[in-house]
CSV table of C-alpha atoms and ligand atoms in Angstrom, one decimal:
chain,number,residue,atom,x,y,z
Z,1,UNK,CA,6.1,124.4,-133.4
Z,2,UNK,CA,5.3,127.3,-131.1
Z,3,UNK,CA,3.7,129.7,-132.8
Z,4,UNK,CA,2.5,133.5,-131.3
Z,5,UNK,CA,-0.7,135.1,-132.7
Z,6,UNK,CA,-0.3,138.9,-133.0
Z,7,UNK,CA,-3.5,141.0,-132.9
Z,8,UNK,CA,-4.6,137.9,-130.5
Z,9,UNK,CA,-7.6,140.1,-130.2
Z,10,UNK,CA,-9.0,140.6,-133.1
Z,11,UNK,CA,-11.5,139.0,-135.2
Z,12,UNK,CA,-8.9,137.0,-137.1
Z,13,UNK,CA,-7.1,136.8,-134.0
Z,14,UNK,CA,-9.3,134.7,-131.9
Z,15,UNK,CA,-9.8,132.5,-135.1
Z,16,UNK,CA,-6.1,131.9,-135.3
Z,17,UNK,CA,-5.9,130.8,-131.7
Z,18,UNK,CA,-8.8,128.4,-131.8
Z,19,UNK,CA,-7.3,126.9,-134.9
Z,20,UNK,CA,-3.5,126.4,-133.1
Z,21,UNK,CA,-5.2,124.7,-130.4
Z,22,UNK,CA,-6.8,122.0,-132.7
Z,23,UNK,CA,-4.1,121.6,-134.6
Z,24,UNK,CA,-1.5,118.4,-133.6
Z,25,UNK,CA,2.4,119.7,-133.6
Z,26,UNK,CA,1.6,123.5,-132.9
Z,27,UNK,CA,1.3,125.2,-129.2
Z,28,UNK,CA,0.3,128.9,-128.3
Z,29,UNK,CA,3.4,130.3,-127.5
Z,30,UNK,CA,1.9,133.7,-126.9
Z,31,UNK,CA,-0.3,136.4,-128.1
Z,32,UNK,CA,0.5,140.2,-128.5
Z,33,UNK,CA,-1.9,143.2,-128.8
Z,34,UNK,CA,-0.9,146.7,-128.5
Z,35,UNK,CA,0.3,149.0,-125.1
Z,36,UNK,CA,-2.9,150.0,-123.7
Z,37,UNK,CA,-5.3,147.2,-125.3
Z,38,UNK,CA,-8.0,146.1,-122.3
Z,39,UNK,CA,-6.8,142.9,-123.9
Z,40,UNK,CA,-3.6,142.6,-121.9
Z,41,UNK,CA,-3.3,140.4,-119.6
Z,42,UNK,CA,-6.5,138.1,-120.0
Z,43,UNK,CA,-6.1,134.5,-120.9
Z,44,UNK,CA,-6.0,133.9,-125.0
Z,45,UNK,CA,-8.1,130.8,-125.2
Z,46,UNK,CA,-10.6,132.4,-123.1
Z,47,UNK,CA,-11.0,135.6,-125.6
Z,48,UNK,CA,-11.0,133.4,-128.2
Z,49,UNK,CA,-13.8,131.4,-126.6
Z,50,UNK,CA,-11.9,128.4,-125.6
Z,51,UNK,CA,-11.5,127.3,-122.2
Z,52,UNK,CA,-8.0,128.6,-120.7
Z,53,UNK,CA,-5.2,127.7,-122.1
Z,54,UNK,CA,-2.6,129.5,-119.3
Z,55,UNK,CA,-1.0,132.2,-122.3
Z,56,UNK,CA,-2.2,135.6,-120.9
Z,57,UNK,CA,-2.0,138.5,-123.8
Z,58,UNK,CA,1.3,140.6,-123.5
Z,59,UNK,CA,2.1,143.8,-125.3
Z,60,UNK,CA,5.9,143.1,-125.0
Z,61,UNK,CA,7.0,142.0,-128.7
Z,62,UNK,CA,10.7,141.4,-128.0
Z,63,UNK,CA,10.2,138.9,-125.3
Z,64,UNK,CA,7.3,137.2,-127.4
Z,65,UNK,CA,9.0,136.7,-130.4
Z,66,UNK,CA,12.4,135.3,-129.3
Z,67,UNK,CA,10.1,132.9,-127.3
Z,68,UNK,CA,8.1,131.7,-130.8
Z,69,UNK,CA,9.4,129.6,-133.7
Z,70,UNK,CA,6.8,131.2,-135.8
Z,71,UNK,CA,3.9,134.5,-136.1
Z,72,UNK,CA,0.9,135.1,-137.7
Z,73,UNK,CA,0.4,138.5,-138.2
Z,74,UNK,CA,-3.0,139.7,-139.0
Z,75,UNK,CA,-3.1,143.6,-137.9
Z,76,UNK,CA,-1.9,146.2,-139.1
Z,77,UNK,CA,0.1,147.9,-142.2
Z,78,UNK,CA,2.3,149.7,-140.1
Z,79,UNK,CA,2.1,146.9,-137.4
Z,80,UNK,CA,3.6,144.4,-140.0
Z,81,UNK,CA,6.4,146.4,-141.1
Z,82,UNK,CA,7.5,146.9,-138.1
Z,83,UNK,CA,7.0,142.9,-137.3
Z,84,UNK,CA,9.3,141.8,-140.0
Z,85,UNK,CA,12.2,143.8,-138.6
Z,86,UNK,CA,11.7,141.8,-135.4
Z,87,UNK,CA,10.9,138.5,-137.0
Z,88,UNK,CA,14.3,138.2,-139.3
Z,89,UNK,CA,16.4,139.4,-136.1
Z,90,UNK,CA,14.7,136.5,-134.3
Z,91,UNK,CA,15.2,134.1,-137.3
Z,92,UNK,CA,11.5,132.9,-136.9
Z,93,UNK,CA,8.9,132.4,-139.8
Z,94,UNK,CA,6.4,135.3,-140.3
Z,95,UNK,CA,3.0,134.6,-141.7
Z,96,UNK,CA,1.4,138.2,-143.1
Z,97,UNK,CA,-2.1,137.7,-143.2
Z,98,UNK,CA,-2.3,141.5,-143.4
Z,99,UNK,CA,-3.3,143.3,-146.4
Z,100,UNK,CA,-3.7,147.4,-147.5
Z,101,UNK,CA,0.2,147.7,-147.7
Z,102,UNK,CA,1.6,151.3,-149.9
Z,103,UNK,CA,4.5,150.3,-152.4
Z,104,UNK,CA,6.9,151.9,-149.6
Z,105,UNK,CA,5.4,148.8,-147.0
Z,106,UNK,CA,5.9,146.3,-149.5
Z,107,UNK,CA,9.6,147.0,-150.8
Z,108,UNK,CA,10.4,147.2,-146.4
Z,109,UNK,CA,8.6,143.6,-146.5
Z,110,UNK,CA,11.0,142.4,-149.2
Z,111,UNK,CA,14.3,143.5,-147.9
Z,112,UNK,CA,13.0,142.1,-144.5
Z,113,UNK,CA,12.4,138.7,-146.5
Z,114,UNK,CA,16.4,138.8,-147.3
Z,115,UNK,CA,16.9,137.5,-143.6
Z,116,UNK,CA,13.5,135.9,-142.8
Z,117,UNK,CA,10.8,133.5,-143.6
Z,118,UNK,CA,8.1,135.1,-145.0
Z,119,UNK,CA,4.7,133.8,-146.1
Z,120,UNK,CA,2.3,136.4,-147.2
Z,121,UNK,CA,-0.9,136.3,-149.0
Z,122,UNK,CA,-4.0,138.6,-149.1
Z,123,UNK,CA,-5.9,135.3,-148.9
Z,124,UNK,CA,-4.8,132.2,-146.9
Z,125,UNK,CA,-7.7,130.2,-147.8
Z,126,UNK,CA,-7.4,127.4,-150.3
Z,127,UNK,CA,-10.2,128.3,-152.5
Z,128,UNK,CA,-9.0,131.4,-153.3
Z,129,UNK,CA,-5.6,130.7,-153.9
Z,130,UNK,CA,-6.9,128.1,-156.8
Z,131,UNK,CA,-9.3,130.8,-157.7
Z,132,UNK,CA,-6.6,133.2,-158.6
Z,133,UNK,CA,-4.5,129.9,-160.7
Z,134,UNK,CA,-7.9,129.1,-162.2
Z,135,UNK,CA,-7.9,133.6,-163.0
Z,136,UNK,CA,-5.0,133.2,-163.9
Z,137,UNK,CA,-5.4,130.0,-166.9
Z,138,UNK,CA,-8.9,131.8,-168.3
Z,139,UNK,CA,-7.0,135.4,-168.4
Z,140,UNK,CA,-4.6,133.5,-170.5
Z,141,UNK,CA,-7.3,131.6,-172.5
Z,142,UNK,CA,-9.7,134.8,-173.5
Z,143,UNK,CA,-8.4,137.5,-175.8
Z,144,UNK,CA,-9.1,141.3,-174.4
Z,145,UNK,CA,-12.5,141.2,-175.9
Z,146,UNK,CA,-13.1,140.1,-172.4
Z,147,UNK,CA,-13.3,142.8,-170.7
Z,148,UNK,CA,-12.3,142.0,-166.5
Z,149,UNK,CA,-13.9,143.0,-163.9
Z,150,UNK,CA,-13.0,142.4,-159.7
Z,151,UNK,CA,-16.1,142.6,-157.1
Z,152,UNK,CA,-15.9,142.0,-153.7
Z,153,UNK,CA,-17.5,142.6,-150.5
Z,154,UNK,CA,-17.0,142.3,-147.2
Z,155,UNK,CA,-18.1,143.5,-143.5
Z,156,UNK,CA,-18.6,147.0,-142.5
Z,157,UNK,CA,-15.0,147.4,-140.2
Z,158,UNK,CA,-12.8,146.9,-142.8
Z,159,UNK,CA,-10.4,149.5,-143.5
Z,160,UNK,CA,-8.8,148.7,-147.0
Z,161,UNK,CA,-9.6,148.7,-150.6
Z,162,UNK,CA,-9.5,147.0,-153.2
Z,163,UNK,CA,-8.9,143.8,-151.3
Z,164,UNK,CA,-5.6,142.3,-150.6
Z,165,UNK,CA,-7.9,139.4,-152.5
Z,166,UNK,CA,-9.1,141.5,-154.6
Z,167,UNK,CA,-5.3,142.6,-155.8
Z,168,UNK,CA,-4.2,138.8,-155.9
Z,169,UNK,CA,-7.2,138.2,-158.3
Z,170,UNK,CA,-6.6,141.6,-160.5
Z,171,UNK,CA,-2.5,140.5,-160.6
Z,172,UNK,CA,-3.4,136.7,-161.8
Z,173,UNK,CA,-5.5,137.9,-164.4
Z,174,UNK,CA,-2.9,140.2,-165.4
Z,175,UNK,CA,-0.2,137.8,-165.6
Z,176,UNK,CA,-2.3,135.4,-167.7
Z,177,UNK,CA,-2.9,138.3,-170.2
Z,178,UNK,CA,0.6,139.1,-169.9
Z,179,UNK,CA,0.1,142.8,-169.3
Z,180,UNK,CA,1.0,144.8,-166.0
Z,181,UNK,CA,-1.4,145.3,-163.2
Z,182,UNK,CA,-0.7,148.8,-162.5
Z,183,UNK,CA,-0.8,150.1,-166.2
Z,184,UNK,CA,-4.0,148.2,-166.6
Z,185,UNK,CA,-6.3,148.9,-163.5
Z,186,UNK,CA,-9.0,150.8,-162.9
Z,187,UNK,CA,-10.1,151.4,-159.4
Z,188,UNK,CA,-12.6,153.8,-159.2
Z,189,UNK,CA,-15.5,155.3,-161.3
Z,190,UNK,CA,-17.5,158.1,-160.6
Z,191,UNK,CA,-18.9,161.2,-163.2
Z,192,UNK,CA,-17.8,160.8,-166.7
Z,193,UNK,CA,-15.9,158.5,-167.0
Z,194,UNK,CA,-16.2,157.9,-170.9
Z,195,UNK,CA,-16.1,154.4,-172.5
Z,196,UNK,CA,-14.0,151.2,-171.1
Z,197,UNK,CA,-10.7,150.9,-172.5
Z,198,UNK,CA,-9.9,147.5,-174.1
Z,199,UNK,CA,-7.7,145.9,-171.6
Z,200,UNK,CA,-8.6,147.4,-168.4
Z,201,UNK,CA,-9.0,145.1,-165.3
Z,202,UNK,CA,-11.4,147.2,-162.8
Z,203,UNK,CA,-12.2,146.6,-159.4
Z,204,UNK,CA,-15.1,147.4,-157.1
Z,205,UNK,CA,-15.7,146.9,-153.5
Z,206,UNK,CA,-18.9,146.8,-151.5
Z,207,UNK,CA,-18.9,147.2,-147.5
Z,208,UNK,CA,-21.5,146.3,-145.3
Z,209,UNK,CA,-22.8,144.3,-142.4
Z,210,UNK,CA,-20.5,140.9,-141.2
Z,211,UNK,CA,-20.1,140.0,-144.6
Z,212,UNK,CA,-16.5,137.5,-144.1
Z,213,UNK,CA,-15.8,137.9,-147.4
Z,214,UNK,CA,-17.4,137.4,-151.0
Z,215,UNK,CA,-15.2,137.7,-154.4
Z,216,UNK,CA,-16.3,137.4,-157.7
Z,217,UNK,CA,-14.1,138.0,-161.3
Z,218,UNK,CA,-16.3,138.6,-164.3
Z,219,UNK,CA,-15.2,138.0,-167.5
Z,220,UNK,CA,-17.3,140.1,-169.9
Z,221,UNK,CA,-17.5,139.8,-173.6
Z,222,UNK,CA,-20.9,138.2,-176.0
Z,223,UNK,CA,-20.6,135.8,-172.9
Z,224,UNK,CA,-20.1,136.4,-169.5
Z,225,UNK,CA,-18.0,133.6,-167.4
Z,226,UNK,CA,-17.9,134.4,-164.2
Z,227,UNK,CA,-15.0,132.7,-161.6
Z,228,UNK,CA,-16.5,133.2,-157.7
Z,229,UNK,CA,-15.4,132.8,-153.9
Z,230,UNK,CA,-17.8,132.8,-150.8
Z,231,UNK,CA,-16.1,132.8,-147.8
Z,232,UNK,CA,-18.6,131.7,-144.9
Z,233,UNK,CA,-15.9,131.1,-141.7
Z,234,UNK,CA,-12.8,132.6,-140.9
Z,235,UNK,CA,-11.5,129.4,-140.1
Z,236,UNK,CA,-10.7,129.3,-143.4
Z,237,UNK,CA,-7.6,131.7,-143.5
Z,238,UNK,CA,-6.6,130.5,-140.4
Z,239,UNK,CA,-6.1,126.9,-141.0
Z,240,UNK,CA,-3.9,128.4,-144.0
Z,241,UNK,CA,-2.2,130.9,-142.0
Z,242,UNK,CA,-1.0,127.5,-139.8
Z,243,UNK,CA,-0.5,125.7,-142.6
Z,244,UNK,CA,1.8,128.4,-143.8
Z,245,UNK,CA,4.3,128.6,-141.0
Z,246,UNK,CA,4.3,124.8,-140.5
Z,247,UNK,CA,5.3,124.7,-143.8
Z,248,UNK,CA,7.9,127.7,-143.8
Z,249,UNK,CA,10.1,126.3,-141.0
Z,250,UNK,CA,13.4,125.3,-141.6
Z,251,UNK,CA,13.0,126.8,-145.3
Z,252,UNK,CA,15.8,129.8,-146.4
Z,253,UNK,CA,15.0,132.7,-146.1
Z,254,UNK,CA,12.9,134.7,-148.9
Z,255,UNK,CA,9.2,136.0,-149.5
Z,256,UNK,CA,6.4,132.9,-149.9
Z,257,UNK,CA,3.3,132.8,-151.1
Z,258,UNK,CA,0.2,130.0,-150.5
Z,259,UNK,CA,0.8,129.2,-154.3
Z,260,UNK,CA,4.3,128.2,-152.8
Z,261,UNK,CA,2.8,126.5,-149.6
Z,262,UNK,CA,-0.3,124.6,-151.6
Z,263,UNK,CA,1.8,123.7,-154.2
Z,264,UNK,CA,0.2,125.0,-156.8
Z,265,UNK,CA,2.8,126.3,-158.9
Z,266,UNK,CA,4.1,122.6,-159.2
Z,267,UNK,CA,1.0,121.7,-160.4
Z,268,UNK,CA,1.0,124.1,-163.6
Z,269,UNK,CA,-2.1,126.3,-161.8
I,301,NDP,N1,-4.8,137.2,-145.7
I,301,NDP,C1,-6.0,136.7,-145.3
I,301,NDP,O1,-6.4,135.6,-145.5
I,301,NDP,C2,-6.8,137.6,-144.4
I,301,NDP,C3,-6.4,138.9,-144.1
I,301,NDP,N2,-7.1,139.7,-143.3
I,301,NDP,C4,-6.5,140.9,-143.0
I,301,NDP,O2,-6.0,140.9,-141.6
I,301,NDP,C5,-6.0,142.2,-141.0
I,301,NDP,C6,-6.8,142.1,-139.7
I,301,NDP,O3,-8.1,141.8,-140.0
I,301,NDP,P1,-9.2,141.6,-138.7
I,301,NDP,O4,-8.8,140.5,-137.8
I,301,NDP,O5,-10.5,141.6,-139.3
I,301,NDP,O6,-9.0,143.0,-138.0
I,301,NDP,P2,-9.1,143.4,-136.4
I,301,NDP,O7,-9.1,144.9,-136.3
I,301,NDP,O8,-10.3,142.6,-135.9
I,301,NDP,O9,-7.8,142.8,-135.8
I,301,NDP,C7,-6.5,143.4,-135.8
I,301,NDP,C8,-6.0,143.3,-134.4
I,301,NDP,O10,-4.6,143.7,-134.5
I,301,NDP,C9,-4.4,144.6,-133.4
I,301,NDP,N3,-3.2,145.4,-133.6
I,301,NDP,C10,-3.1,146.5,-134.4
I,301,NDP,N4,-1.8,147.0,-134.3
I,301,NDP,C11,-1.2,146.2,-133.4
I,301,NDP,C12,0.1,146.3,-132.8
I,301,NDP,N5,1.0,147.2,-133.1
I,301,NDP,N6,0.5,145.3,-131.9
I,301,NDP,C13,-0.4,144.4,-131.6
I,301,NDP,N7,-1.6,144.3,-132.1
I,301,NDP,C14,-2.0,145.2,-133.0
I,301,NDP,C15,-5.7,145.3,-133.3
I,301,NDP,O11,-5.8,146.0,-132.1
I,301,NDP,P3,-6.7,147.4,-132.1
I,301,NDP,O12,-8.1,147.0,-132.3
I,301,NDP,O13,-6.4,147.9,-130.6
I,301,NDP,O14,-6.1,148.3,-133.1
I,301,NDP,C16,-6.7,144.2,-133.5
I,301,NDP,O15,-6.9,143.6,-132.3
I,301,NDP,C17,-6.6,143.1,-142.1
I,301,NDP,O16,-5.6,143.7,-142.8
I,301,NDP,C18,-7.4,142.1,-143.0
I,301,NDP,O17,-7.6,142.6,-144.3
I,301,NDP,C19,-8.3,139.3,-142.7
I,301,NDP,C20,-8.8,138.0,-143.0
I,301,NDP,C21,-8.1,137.1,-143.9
I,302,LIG,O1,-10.5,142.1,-143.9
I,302,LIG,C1,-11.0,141.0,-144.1
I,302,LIG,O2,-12.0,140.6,-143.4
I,302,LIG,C2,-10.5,140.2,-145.2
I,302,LIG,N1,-9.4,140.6,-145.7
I,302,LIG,C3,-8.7,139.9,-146.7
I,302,LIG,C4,-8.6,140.7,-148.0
I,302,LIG,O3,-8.4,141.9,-147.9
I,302,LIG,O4,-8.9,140.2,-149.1
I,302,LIG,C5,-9.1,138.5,-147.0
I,302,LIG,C6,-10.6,138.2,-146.7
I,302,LIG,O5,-11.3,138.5,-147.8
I,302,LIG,C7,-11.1,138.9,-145.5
């Protein structure tokens, strides 16, 4: 499968491409940054710090994408949407790793997903997709005496919160309680704030340093259970963001998740 890397230059970027090149049945077919990016031009496996792999970085989408069977997209909002358009008129599966989409992003994503292959997740990674099953199963076992809370942290450059993890984790535990998300969340405290209201599922988020990525949902009651996810490598969501668009091709068109790609659904998760 030939599969393009967009934001080839970034730091999920260069994990992406050295995860393509290991991986048996997949080939580089190209890498796209941005019109004006010192990254164009310069040879993908060596920015990713492989040796060369002959697939210099081009900011020219069109050509890129009716040359791929398949993207992974890990940039920007705004980047994304405008992906998706070019993905379902290039019939080619689009993985969105990206994550801090508005409601407006998300209902473009969905009509996009009428003529495409989309997989998108606000985690790739394995462990956190059974995390938010396993969220998902205890939310359903504990009454609201439990009171949920979402904390995450992660390094200093990112630009989004809560978490596109954060949000899968807060939307599992809703849907085990069998409440909505947005009626029920709480994402920031400051001043008076008065007490916690039975039911709520809050979220906090700490930045700082190179942190990859640290989640934790706490179940709080006359016990505490506490469900957790260290991510140490970013390898992780790449070797689901491949797994992903091996998996997608040849499926009809719609909007995935990884529950749909790990199975986990199947499995009663
Ligand atoms: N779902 C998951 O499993 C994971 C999701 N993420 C998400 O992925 C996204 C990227 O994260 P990260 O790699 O850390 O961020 P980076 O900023 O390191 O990488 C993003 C890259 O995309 C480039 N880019 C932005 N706009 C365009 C465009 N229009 N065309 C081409 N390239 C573009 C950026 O270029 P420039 O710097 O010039 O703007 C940059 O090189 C975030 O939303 C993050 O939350 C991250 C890890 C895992
Ligand atoms: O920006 C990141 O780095 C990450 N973003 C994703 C998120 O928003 O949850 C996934 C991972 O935690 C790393």
């Amino acid at each position: 499968m030939r599969i393009a890397v967009l934001g080839a230059a970034g730091r999920m970027g260069q994990a992406l491409t050295r995860t393509l090149a290991e991986t048996p049945g997949c080939t580089v077919a190209g890498g796209l940054e941005a019109e004006g990016s010192p990254a164009i031009g310069q040879d993908i496996g060596t920015l990713a710090g492989l040796d060369p792999l002959g697939v210099a970085i081009t900011d020219d989408a069109l050509h890129l994408f009716a040359h791929a069977d398949g993207v992974l997209d890990f940039t920007s909002p705004a980047a994304t949407v405008a992906f998706a358009g070019l993905a379902a008129q290039a019939r080619i599966v689009h993985v969105i790793g990206t994550t801090g989409f508005s409601e407006d992003d998300l209902i473009k994503l969905e009509a996009a997903a009428r003529h495409a292959v989309i997989v998108k997740a606000g985690n790739m990674s394995m462990g956190v997709n059974l995390l938010a099953a396993l969220t998902a199963r205890v939310a359903a076992t504990l009454g609201p005496e439990f009171d949920i809370e979402i904390l995450e942290m992660h390094h200093r450059h990112k630009r989004d919160a809560p978490s596109g993890t954060s949000l899968m984790l807060g939307a599992a535990a809703a849907k085990g309680r069998e409440v909505s998300l947005a009626e029920h969340s709480v994402r920031t405290r400051d001043g008076e704030t008065g007490p916690r209201r039975t039911g709520d599922i809050g979220f906090a988020a700490l930045r700082g340093g190179d942190v990859v990525g640290e989640h934790r949902v706490i179940f709080a009651g006359r016990e505490r259970i506490e469900l957790a996810h260290i991510a140490s490598d970013r390898g992780i969501f790449a070797r689901g963001a491949v797994t992903a668009a091996l998996w997608g091709r040849g499926k009809s068109p719609g909007l995935y998740s990884m529950a749909d790609v790990l199975g986990l659904q199947v499995l009663g998760l």
